[in-house]
PDB file of C-alpha atoms in Angstrom:
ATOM      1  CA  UNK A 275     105.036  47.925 -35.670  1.00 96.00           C
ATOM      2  CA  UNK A 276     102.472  48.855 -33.425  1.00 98.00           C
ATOM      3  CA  UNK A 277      99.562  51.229 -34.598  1.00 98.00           C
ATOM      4  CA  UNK A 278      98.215  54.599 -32.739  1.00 98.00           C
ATOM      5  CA  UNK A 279      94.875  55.481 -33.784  1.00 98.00           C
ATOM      6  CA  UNK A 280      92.881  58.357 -32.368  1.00 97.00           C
ATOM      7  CA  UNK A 281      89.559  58.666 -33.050  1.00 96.00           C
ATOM      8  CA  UNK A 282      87.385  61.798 -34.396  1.00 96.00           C
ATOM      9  CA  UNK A 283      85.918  62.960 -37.668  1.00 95.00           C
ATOM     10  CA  UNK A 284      87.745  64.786 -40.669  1.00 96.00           C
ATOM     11  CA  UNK A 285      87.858  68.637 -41.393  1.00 94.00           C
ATOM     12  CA  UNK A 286      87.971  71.728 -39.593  1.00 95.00           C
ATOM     13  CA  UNK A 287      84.150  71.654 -38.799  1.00 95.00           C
ATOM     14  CA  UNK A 288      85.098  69.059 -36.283  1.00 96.00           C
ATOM     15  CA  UNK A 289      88.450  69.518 -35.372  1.00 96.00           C
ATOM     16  CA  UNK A 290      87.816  71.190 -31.802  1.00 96.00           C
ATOM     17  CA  UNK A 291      84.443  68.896 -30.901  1.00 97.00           C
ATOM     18  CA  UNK A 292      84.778  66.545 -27.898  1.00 96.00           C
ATOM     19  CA  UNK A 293      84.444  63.394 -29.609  1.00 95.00           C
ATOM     20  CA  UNK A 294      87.866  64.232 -31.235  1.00 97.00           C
ATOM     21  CA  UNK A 295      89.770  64.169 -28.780  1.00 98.00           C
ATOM     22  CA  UNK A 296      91.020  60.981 -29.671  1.00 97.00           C
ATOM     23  CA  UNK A 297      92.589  62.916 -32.841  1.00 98.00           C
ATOM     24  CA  UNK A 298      93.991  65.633 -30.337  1.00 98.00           C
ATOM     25  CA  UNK A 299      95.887  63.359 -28.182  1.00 98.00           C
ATOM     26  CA  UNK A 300      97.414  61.736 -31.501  1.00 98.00           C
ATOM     27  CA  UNK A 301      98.413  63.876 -32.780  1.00 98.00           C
ATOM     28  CA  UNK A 302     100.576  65.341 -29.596  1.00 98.00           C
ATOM     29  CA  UNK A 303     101.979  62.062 -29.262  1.00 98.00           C
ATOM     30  CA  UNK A 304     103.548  62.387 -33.099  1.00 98.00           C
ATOM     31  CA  UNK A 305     104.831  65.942 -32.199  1.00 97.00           C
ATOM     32  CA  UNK A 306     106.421  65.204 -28.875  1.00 97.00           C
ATOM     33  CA  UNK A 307     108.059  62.060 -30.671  1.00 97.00           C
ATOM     34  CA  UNK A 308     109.058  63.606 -33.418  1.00 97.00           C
ATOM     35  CA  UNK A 309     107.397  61.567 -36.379  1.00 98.00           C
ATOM     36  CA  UNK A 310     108.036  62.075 -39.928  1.00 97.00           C
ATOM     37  CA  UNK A 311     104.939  64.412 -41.215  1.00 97.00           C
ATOM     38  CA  UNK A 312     101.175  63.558 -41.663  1.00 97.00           C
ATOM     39  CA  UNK A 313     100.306  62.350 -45.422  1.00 97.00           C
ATOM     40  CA  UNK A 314      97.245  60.668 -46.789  1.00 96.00           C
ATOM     41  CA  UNK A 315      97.424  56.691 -46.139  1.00 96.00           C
ATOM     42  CA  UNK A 316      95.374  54.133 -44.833  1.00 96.00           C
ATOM     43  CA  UNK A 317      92.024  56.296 -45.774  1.00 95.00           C
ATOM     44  CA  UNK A 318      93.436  58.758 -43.428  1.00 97.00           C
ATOM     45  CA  UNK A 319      96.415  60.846 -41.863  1.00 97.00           C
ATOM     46  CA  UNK A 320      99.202  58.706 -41.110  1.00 98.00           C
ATOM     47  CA  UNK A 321     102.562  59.557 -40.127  1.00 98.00           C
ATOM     48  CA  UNK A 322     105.317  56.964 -38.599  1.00 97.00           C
ATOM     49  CA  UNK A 323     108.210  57.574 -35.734  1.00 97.00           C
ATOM     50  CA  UNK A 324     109.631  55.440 -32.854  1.00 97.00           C
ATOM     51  CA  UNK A 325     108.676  55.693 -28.943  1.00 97.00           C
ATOM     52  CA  UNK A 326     111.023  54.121 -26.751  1.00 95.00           C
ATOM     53  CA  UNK A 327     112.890  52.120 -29.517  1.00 95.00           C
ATOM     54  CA  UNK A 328     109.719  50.911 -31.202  1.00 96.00           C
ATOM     55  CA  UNK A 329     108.332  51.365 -34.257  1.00 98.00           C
ATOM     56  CA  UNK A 330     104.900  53.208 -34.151  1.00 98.00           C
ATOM     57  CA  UNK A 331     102.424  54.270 -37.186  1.00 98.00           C
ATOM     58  CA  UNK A 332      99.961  57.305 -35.661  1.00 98.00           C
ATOM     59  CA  UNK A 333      96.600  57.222 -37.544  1.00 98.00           C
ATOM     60  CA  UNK A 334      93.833  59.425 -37.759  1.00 98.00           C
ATOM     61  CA  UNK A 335      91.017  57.860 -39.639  1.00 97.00           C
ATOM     62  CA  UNK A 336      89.326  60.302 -42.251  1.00 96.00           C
ATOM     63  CA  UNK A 337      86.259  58.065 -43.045  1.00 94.00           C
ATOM     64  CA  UNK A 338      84.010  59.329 -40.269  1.00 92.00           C
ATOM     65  CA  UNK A 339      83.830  58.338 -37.087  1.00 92.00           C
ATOM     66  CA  UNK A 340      80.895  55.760 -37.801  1.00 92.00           C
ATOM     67  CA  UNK A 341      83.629  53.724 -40.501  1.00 94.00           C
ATOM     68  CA  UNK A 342      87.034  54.095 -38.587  1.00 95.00           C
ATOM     69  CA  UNK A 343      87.456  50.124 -38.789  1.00 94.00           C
ATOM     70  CA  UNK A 344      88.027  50.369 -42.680  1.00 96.00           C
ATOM     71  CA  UNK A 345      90.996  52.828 -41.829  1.00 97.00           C
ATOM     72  CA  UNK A 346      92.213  51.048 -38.995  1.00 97.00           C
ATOM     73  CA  UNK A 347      91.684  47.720 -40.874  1.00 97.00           C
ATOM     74  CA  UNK A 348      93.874  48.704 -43.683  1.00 97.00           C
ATOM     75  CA  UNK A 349      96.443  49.594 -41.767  1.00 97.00           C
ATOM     76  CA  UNK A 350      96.411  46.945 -39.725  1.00 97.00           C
ATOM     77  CA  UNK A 351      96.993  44.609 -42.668  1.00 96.00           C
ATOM     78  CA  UNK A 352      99.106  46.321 -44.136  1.00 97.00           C
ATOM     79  CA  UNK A 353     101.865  46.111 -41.803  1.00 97.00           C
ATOM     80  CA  UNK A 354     100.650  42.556 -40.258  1.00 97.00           C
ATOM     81  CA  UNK A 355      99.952  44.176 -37.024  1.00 97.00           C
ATOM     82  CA  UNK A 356      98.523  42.155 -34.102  1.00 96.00           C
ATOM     83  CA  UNK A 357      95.817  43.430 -32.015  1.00 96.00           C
ATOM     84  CA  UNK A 358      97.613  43.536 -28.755  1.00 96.00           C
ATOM     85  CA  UNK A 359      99.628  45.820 -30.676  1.00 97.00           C
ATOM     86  CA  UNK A 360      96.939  48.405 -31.396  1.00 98.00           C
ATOM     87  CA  UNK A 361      95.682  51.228 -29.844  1.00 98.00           C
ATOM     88  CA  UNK A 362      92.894  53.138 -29.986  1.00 97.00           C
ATOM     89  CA  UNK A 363      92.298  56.559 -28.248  1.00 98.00           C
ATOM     90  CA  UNK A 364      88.798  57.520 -28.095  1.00 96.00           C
ATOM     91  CA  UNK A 365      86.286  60.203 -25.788  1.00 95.00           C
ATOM     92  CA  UNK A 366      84.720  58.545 -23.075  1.00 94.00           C
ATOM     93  CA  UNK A 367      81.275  59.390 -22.505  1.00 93.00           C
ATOM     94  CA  UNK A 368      81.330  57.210 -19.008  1.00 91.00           C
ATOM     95  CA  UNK A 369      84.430  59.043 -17.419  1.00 93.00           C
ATOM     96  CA  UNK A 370      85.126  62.878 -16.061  1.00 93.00           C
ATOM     97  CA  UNK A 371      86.634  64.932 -17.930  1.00 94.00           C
ATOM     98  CA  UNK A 372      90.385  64.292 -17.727  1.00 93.00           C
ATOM     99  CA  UNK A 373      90.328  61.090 -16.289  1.00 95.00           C
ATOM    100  CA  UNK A 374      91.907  58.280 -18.518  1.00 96.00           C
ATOM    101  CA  UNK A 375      91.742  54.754 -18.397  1.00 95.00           C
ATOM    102  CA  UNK A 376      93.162  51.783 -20.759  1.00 96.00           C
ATOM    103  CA  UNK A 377      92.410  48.362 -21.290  1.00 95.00           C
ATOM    104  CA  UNK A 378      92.262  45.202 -23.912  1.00 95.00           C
ATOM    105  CA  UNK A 379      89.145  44.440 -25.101  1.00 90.00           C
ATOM    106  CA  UNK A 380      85.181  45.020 -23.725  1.00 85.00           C
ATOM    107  CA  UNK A 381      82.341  46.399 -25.144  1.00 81.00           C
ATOM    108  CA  UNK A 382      82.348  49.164 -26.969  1.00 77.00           C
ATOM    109  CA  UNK A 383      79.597  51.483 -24.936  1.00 70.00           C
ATOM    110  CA  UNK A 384      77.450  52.230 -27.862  1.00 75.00           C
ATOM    111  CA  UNK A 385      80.974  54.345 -29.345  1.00 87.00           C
ATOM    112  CA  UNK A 386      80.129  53.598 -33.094  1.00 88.00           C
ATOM    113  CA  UNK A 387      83.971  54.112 -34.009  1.00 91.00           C
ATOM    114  CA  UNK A 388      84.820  51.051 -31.900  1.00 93.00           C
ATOM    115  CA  UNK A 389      81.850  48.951 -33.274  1.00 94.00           C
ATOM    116  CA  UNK A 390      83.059  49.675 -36.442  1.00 95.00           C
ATOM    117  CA  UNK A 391      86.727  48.927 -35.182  1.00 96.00           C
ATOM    118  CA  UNK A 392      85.820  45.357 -33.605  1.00 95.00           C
ATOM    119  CA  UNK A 393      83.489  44.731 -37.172  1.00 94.00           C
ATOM    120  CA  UNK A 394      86.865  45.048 -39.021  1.00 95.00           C
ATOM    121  CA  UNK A 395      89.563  43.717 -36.782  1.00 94.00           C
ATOM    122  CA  UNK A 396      87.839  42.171 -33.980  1.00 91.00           C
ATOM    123  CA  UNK A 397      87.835  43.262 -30.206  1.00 93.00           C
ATOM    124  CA  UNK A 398      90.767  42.497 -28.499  1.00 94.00           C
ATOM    125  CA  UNK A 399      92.806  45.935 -28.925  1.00 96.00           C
ATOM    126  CA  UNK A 400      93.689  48.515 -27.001  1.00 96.00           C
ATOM    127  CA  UNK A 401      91.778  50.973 -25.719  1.00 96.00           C
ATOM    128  CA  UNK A 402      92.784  54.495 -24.245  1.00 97.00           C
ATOM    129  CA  UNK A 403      89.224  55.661 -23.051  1.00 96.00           C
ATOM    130  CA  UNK A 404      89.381  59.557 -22.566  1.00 97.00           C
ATOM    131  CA  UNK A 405      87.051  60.924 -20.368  1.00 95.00           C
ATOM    132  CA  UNK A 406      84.869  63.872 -21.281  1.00 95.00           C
ATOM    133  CA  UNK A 407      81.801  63.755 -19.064  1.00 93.00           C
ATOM    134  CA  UNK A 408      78.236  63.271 -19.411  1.00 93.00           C
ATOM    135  CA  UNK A 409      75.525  65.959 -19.982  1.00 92.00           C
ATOM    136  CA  UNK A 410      73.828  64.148 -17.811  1.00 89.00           C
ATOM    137  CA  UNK A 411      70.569  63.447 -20.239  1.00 91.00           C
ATOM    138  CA  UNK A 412      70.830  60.999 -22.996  1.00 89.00           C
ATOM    139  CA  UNK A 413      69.116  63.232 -25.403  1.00 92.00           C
ATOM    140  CA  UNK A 414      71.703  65.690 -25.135  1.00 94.00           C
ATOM    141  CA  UNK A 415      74.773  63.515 -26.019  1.00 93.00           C
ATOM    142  CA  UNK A 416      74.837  64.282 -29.500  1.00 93.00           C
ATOM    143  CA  UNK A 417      74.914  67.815 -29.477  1.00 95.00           C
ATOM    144  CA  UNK A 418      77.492  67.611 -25.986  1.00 95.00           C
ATOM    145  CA  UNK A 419      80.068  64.937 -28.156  1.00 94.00           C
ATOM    146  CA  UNK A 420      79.760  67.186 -31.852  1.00 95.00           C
ATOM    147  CA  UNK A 421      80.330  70.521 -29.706  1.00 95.00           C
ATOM    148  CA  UNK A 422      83.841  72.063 -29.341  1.00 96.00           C
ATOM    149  CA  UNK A 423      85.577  71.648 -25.918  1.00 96.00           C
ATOM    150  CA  UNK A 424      84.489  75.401 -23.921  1.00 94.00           C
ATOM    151  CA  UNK A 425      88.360  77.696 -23.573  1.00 94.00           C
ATOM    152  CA  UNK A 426      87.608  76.182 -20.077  1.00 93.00           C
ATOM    153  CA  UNK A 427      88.112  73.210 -20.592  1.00 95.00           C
ATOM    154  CA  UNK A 428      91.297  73.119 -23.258  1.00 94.00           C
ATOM    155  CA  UNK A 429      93.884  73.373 -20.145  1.00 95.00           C
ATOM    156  CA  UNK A 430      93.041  69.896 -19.448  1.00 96.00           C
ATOM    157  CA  UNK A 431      92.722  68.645 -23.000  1.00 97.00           C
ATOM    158  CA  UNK A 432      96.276  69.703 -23.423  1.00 96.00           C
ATOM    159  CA  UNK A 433      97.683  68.196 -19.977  1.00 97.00           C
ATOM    160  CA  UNK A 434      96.033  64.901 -20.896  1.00 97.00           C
ATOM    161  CA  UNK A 435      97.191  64.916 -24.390  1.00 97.00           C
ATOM    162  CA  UNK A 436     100.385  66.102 -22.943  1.00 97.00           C
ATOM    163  CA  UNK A 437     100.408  63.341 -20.367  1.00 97.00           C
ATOM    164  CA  UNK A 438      99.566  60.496 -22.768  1.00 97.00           C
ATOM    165  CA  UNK A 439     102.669  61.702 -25.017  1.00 97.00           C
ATOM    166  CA  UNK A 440     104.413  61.322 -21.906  1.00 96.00           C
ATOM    167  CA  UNK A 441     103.344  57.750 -20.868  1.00 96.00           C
ATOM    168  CA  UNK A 442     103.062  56.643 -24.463  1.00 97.00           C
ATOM    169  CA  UNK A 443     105.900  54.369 -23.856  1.00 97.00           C
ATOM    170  CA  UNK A 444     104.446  52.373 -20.889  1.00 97.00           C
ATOM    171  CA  UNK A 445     101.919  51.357 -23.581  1.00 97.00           C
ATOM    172  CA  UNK A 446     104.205  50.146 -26.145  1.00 97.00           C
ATOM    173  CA  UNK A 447     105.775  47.670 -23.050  1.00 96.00           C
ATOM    174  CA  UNK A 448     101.800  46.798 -22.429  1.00 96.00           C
ATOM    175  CA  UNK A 449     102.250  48.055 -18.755  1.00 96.00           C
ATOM    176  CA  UNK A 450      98.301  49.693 -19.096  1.00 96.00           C
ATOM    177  CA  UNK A 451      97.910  49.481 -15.231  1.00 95.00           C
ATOM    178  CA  UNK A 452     101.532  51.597 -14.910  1.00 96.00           C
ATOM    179  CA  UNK A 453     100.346  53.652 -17.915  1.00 96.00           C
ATOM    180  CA  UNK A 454      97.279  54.907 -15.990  1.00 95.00           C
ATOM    181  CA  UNK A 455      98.863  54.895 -12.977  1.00 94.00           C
ATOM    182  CA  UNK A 456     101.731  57.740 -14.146  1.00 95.00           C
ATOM    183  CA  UNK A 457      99.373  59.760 -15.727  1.00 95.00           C
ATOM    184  CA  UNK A 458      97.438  60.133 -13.291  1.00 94.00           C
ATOM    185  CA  UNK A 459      99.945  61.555 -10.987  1.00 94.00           C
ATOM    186  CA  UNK A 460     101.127  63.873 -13.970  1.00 94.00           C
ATOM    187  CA  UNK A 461      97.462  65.482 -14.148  1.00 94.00           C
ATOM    188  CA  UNK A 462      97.487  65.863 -10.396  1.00 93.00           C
ATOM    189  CA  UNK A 463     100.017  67.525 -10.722  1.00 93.00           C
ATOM    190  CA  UNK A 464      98.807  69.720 -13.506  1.00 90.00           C
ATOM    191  CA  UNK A 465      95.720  70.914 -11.022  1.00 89.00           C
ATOM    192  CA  UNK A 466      93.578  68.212 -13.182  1.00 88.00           C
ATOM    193  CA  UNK A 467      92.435  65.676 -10.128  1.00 70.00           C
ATOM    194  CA  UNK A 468      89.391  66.595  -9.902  1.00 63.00           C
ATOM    195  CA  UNK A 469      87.732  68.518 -13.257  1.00 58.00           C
ATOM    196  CA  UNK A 470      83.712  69.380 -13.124  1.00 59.00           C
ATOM    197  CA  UNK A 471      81.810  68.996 -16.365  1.00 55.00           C
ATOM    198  CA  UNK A 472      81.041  71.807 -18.136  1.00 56.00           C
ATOM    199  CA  UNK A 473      77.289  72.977 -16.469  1.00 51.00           C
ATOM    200  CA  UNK A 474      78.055  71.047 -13.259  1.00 48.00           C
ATOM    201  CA  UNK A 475      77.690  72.799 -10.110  1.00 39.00           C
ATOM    202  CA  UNK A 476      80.497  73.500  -8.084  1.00 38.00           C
ATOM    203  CA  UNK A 477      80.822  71.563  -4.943  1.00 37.00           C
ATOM    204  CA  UNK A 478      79.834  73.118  -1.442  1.00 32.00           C
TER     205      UNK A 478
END
């Protein structure tokens, strides 16, 4: 079994803020897969389907953000899951919007769900870092990450969501470098190479 989890925080308040996109691209990757339907597990959503032959659980932590390891933890025992085997998608402050990257392991960039994550399970996971941009001050990250994407922006929300349910498989073989690699040519393709932040002036 290997374990999905996308990051965000629970109820419609937050359902369209940037720091869930990790719960956004999810969930697309249980619809274009077909998975059985969402119930309460795990201290969360969880539903369960197969990608490329392999068993996958998709799980959307409803403890908060701040406490996703407890979710992701029981889980994760539950079905005996290693860590190579897990992975977590999650808004990356440190990337453009609609650029994606994946690895095993790091640091976990002041992102308090991952801190609570590696508290729980330790830190050798997955990671599918999802870029949203900077507001380019650090007092104005908590208002940019709890604030809902702009109706510019959603286009490329979808196409990467779209584009990770695409690739999904690529992670499954642990093929990260090939995973990137593909969707990056599928957002290209999309008209997604190159997306400003939202305020950001537009180049001369």
């Amino acid at each position: 079994m290997f374990l999905f989890a996308g990051l965000g925080n629970p109820g419609p308040k937050y359902a369209g803020n940037r720091h869930n996109i990790g719960f956004m691209v999810v969930d697309a990757i249980a619809r274009r897969h077909r998975f059985s339907p969402w119930r309460r597990r795990f201290q969360g959503a969880a539903c369960e389907g197969e990608i490329a032959g392999q068993k996958v659980l998709a799980l959307l932590p409803e403890t908060y953000m701040n406490e996703s390891g407890r979710a992701v933890a029981e889980a994760q025992r539950f079905y005996k899951i290693e860590l190579k085997d897990i992975f977590v998608f999650h808004d990356e402050l440190d990337l453009p919007p609609a650029k994606v990257r994946a690895k095993f392991g790091g640091g976990n960039a002041g992102h308090n769900g991952l801190r609570s994550i590696t508290a729980h399970s330790g830190n050798d996971y997955g990671r599918v870092r999802l870029g949203i941009g900077h507001p380019g001050d650090k007092n104005l990250v908590m208002p940019f990450v709890l604030g809902d994407f702009a109706k510019s922006e959603r286009s490329w929300v979808e196409a990467v969501a779209d584009g990770c349910a695409d690739c999904a498989e690529l992670l499954l073989a642990h093929r990260l470098d090939e995973f990137q690699s593909r969707l990056h040519l599928f957002l290209e393709a999309q008209g997604f190479g190159a997306v400003r932040p939202p305020g950001a002036a537009a180049a001369k």
